[in-house]
Short mmCIF file of C-alpha atoms in Angstrom, two decimals:
data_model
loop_
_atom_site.label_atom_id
_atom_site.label_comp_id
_atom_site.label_asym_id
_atom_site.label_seq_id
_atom_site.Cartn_x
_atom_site.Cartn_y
_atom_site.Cartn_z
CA UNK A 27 0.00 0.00 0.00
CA UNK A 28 1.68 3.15 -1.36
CA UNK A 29 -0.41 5.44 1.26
CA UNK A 30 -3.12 5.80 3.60
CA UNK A 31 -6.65 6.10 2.88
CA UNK A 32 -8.07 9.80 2.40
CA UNK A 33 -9.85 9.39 6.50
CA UNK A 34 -6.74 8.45 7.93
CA UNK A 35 -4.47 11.37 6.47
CA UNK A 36 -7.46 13.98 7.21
CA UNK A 37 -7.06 12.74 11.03
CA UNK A 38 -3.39 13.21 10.66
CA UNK A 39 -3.48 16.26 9.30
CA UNK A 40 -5.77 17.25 12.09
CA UNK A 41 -3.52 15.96 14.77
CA UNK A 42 -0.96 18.00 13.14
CA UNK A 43 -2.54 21.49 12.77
CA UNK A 44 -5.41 21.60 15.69
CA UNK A 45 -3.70 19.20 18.31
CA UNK A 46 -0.59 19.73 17.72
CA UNK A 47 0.69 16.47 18.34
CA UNK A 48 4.65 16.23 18.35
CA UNK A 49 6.82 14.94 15.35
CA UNK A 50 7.28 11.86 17.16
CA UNK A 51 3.72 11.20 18.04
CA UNK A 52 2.72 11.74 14.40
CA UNK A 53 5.52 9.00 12.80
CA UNK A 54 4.23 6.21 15.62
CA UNK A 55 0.19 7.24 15.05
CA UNK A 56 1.04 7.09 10.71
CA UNK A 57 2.55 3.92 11.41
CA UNK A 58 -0.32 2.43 13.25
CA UNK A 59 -2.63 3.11 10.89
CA UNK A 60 -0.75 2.00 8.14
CA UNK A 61 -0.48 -1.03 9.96
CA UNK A 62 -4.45 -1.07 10.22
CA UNK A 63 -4.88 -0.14 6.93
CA UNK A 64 -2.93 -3.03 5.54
CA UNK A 65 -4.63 -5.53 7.50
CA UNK A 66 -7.78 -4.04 6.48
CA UNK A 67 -6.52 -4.35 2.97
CA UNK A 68 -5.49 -7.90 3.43
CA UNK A 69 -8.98 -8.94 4.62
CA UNK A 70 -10.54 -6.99 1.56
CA UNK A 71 -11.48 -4.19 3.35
CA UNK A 72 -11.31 -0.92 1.42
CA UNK A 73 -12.82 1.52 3.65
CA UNK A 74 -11.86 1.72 7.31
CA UNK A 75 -14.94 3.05 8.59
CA UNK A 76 -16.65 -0.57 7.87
CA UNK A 77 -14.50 -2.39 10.10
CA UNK A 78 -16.04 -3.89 12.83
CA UNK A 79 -15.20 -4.87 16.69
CA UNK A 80 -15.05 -8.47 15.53
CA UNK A 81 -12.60 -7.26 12.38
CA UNK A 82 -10.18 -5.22 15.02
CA UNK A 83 -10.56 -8.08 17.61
CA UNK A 84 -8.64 -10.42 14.75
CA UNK A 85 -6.74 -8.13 13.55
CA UNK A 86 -5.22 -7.85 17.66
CA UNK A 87 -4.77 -11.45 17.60
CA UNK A 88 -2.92 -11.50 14.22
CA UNK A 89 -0.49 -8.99 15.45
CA UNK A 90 -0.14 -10.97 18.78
CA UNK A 91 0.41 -14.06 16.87
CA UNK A 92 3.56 -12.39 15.16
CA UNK A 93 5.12 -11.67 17.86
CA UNK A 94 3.64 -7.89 18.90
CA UNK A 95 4.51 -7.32 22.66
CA UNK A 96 1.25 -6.59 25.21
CA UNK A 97 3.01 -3.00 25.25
CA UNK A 98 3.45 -2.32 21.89
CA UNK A 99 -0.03 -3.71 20.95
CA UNK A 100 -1.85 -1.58 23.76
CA UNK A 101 -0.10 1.19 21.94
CA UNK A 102 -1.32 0.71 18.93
CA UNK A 103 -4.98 -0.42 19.44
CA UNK A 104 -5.03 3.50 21.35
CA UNK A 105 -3.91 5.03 18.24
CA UNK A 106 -6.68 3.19 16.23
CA UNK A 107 -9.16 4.00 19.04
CA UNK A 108 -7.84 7.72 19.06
CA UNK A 109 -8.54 7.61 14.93
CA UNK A 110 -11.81 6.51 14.90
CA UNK A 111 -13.25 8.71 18.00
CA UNK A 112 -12.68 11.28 16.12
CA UNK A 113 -14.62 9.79 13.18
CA UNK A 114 -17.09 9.32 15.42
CA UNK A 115 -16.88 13.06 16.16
CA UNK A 116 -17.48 13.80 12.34
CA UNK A 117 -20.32 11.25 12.26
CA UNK A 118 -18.44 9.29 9.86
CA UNK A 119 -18.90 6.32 12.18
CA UNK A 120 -21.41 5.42 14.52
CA UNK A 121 -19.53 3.20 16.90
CA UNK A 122 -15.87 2.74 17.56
CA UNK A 123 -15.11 -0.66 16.77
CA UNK A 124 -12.03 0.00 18.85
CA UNK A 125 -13.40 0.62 21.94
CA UNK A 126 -13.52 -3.04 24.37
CA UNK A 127 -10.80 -4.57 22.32
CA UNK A 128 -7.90 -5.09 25.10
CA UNK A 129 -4.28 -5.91 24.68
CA UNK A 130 -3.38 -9.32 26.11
CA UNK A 131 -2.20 -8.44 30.10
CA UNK A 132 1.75 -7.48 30.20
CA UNK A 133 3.90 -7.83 33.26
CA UNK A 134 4.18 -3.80 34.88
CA UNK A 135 8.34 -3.59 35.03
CA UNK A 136 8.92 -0.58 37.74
CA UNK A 137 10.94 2.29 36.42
CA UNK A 138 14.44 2.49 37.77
CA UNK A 139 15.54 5.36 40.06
CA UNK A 140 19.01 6.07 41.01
CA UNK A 141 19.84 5.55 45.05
CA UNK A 142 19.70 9.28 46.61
CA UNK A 143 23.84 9.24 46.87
CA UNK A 144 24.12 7.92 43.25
CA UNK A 145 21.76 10.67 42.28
CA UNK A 146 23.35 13.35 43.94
CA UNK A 147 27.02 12.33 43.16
CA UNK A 148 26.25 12.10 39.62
CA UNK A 149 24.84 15.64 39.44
CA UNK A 150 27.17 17.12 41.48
CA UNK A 151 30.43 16.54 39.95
CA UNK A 152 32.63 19.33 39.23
CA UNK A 153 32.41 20.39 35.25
CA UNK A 154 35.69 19.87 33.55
CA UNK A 155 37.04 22.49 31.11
CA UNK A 156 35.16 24.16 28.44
CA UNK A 157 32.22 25.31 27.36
CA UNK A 158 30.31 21.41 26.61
CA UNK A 159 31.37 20.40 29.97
CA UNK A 160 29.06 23.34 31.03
CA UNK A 161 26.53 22.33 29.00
CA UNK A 162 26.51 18.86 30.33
CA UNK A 163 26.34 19.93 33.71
CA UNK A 164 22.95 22.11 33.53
CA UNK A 165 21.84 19.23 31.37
CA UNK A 166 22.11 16.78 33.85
CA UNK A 167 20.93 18.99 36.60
CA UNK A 168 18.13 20.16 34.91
CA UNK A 169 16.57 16.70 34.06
CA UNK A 170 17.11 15.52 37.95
CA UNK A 171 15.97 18.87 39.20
CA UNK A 172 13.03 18.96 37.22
CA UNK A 173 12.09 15.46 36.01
CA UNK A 174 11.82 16.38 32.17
CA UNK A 175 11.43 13.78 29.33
CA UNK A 176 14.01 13.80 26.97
CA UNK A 177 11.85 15.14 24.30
CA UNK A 178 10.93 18.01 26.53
CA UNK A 179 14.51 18.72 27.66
CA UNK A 180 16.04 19.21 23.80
CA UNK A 181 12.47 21.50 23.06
CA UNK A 182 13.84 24.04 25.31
CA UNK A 183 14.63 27.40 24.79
CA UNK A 184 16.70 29.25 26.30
CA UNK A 185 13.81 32.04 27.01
CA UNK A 186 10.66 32.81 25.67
CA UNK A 187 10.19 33.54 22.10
CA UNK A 188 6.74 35.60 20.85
CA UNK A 189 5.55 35.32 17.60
CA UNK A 190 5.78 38.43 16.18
CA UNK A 191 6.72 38.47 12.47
CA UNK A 192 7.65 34.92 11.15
CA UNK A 193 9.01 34.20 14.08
CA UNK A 194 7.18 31.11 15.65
CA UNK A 195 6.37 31.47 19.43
CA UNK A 196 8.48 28.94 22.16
CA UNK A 197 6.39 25.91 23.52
CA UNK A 198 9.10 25.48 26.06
CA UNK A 199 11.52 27.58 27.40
CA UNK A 200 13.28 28.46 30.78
CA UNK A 201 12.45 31.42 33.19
CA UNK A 202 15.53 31.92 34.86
CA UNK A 203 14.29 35.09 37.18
CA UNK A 204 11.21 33.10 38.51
CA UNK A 205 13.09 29.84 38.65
CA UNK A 206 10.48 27.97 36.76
CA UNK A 207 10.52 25.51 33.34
CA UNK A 208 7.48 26.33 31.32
CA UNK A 209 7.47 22.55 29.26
CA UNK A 210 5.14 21.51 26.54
CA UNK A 211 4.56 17.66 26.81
CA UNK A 212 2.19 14.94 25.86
CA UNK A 213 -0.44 15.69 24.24
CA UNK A 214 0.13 19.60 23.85
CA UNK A 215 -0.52 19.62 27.78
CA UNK A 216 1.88 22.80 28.88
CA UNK A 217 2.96 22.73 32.77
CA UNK A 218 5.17 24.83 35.00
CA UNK A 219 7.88 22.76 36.58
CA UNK A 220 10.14 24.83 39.91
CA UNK A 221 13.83 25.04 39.01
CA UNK A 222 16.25 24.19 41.64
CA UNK A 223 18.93 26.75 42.72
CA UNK A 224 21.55 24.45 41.99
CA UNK A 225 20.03 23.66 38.70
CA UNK A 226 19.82 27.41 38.19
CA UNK A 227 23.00 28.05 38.62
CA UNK A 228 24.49 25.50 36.37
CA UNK A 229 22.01 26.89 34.19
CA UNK A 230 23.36 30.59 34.24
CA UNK A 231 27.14 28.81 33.97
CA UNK A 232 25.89 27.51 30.41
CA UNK A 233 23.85 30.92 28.93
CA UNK A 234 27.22 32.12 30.30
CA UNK A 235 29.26 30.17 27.66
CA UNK A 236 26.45 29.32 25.35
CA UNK A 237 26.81 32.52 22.98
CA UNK A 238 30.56 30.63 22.06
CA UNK A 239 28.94 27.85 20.45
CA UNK A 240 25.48 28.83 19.14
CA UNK A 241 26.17 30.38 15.53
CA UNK A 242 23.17 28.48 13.70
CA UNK A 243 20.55 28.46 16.64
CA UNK A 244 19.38 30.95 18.47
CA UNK A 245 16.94 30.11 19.98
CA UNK A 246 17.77 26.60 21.38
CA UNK A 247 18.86 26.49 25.38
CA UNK A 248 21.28 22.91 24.45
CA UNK A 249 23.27 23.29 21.12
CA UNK A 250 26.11 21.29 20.33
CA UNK A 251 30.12 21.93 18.77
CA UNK A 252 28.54 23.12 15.89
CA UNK A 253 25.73 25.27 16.85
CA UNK A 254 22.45 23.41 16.64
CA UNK A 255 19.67 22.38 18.73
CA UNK A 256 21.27 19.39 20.68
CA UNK A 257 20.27 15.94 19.29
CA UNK A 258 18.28 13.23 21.58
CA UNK A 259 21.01 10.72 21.24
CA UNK A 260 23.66 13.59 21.73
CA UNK A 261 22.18 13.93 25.94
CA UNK A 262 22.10 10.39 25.72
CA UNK A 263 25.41 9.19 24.79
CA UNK A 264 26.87 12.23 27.32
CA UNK A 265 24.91 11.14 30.29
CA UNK A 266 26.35 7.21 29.65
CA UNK A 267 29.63 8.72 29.32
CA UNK A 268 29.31 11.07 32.57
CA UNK A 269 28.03 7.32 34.33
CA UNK A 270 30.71 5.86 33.40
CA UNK A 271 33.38 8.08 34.06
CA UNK A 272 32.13 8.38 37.34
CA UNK A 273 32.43 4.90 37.74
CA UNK A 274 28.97 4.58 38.57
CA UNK A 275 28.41 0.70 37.46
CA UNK A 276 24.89 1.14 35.93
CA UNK A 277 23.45 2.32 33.35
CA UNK A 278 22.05 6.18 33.04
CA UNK A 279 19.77 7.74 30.86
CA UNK A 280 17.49 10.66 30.51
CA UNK A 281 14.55 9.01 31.86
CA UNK A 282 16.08 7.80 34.83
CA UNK A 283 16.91 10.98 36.25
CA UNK A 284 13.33 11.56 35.76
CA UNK A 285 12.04 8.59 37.73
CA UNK A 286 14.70 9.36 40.15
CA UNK A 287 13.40 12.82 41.02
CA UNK A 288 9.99 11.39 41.05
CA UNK A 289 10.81 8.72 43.44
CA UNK A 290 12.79 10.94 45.67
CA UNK A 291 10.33 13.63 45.97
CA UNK A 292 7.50 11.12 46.85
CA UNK A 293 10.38 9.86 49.80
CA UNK A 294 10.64 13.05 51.54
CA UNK A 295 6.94 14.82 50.84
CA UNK A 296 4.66 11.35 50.14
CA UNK A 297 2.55 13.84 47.97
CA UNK A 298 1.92 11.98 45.12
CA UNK A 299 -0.52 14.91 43.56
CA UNK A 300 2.26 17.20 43.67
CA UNK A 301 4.90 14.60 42.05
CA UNK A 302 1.70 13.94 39.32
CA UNK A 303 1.68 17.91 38.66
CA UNK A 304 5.88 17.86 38.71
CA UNK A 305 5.93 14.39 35.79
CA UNK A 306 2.52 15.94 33.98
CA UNK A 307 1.05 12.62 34.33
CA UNK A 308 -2.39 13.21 32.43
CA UNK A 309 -3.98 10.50 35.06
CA UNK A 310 -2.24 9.50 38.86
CA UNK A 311 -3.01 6.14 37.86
CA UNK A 312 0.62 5.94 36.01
CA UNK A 313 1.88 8.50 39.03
CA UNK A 314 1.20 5.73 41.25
CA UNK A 315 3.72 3.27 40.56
CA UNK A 316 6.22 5.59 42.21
CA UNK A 317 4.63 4.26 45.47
CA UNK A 318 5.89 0.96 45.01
CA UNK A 319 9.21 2.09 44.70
CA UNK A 320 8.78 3.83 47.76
CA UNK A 321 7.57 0.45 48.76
CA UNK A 322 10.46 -1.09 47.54
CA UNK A 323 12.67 1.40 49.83
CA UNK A 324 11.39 1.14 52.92
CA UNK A 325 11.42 -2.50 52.83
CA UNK A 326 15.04 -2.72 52.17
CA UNK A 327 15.55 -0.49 55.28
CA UNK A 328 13.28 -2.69 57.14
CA UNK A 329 15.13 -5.61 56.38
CA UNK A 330 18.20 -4.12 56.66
CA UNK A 331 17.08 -2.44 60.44
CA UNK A 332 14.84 -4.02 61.85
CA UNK A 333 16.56 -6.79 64.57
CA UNK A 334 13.61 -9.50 63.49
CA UNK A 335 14.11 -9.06 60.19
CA UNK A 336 17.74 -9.74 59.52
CA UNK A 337 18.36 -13.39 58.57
CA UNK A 338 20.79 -15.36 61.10
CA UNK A 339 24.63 -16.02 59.74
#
C-alpha cells in the first residue's frame, strides 16, 4: 500500500494542525494506521470506517500471533481508538469498533531510580574544562531537578520567544528570574515545573558560555560543537559517558533521572498529587507506581534495620 486512505491522512493532518501532536507522536500514530490499513486491505477491506469490533478483535490477535509485545499492541490499538473517535466526532462512524478490544495483560516492570547518593554524586560533579562540559552539567541537573522527558529537555529554549513576524512562538523555554521551566509535553498539555537553585546556577554557567557555540541556533537552550539544537542521542550518549566516568556501574539515561526525582520527591513529601503535577502525568493512575518504589525502599531499610528481620549467619 503506497499510502493511507483519504480518513486516515485527514485525522493526521488534524492531529498536526489543531492538536498539535509532536513529530514523534505523528511517525508512531502514521505507522499504526498504516499497519491497520494493511490488514484491512489484506482482509478486503477498502474503507476503514466498515471495520467492525469483531474485524479489530482479529486483527489484535494476528499482530499478537507475530510476535507484537502486550506493550506495543496496547499502543497501537489506542492510536486506532484515538482515529476513529474522532470519526465518530465527524459522524463518519457510529460506533468505535475499537473501543472493548484489550491488549493481552503485560507484566508492569517498575521504572528504575538512582539511590539518593548515586543521584546526587552524579549531578554534582565538578564540570571539567570548556564550554560542553558546562553544557553537560545544567543538562544533567536540569533533568534531575526537574524530572523532564528527553523530548521536553532538547524543546527548550533558552527564554521565551513571541511570535511576532515569522518568528514562531516557544512551547518550552526556561524562566531563569522566577526559577520555573514552562514545558510543553504529551499531548500539547503545557505545565510549570520549579527550578532548583543548583540547577539554576548551572544553568546561568551555560547561557554564560552558550553565545561561544550557538552560531546556527538561536533560539535553542542545548546546542552542540557546531551550533544546533542538541540531538536526543547527543544527551544520551553524554549522560552514559558522565556514568561511566564516574564509575557509577549502571546504566544512566534521561529518563532515569526523571524517575529518580519522582521517586525521591514522593520519599521526603509522600505527595503523590504534587509529584503527578511535577511528571505531567495526564492521570495519577501511572503516578502511582512511584509508590511501590517507595515500597520497595522502605522495605530494604526494614530488612536491613529491623533486629527481626535480619536473617541469622
Amino acid at each position: 500500500m503506497s499510502g493511507l486512505p483519504a480518513p486516515a491522512e485527514a485525522f493526521l493532518q488534524d492531529c498536526r494542525t489543531l492538536r498539535r501532536m509532536s513529530a514523534a507522536t505523528l511517525i508512531a500514530y502514521r505507522r499504526d494506521l498504516t499497519e491497520l490499513a494493511q490488514l484491512a486491505a489484506a482482509a478486503q477491506e477498502a474503507d476503514l470506517r466498515a471495520l467492525t469490533q469483531a474485524d479489530v478483535r482479529r486483527f489484535a490477535a494476528r499482530l499478537h500471533g507475530r510476535g507484537l509485545s502486550p506493550a506495543s499492541l496496547a499502543r497501537l490499538l489506542s492510536a486506532w481508538r484515538s482515529f476513529y473517535r474522532w470519526l465518530g466526532q465527524r459522524q463518519e462512524v457510529t460506533v468505535n469498533p475499537v473501543v472493548g478490544v484489550r491488549a493481552p495483560r503485560r507484566e508492569r516492570r517498575l521504572p528504575k531510580a538512582l539511590p539518593v547518593d548515586q543521584a546526587v554524586r552524579l549531578v554534582s560533579q565538578a564540570p571539567q574544562d570548556g564550554a560542553l562540559a558546562l553544557r553537560d552539567k545544567a543538562m544533567v541537573e536540569l533533568l534531575y531537578s526537574s524530572g523532564l522527558r528527553l523530548a521536553e529537555l532538547v524543546s527548550l529554549d533558552w527564554r521565551a520567544f513571541g511570535a511576532e513576524g515569522r518568528q514562531a512562538a516557544s512551547v518550552s523555554w526556561i524562566d531563569l528570574p522566577q526559577r520555573e521551566v514552562v514545558v510543553t509535553g504529551k499531548g500539547g498539555r503545557q505545565r510549570q515545573v520549579p527550578l532548583g537553585a543548583a540547577a539554576a546556577q548551572a544553568l546561568q554557567s551555560w547561557l554564560a558560555v552558550r553565545g561561544t557555540l550557538a552560531r546556527t541556533e538561536p533560539r535553542a537552550l542545548f546546542v552542540s560543537a557546531r551550533g544546533t539544537r542538541l540531538a536526543p542521542r547527543s544527551v544520551q550518549q553524554r549522560l552514559e559517558q558522565l556514568a561511566r566516568r564516574l564509575g557509577l556501574g549502571v546504566h544512566v539515561h534521561p529518563h532515569v533521572l526523571r524517575h529518580s526525582m519522582a521517586s525521591h520527591v514522593l520519599q521526603s513529601s509522600g505527595d503523590l498529587r504534587a509529584v503527578q503535577e511535577l511528571l505531567g502525568h495526564a492521570n495519577i493512575s501511572t503516578t502511582q507506581i512511584y509508590t511501590q518504589l517507595d515500597w520497595q525502599h522502605l522495605a530494604k531499610v526494614y530488612d536491613a534495620a529491623h533486629p527481626r528481620a535480619r536473617r541469622k549467619a
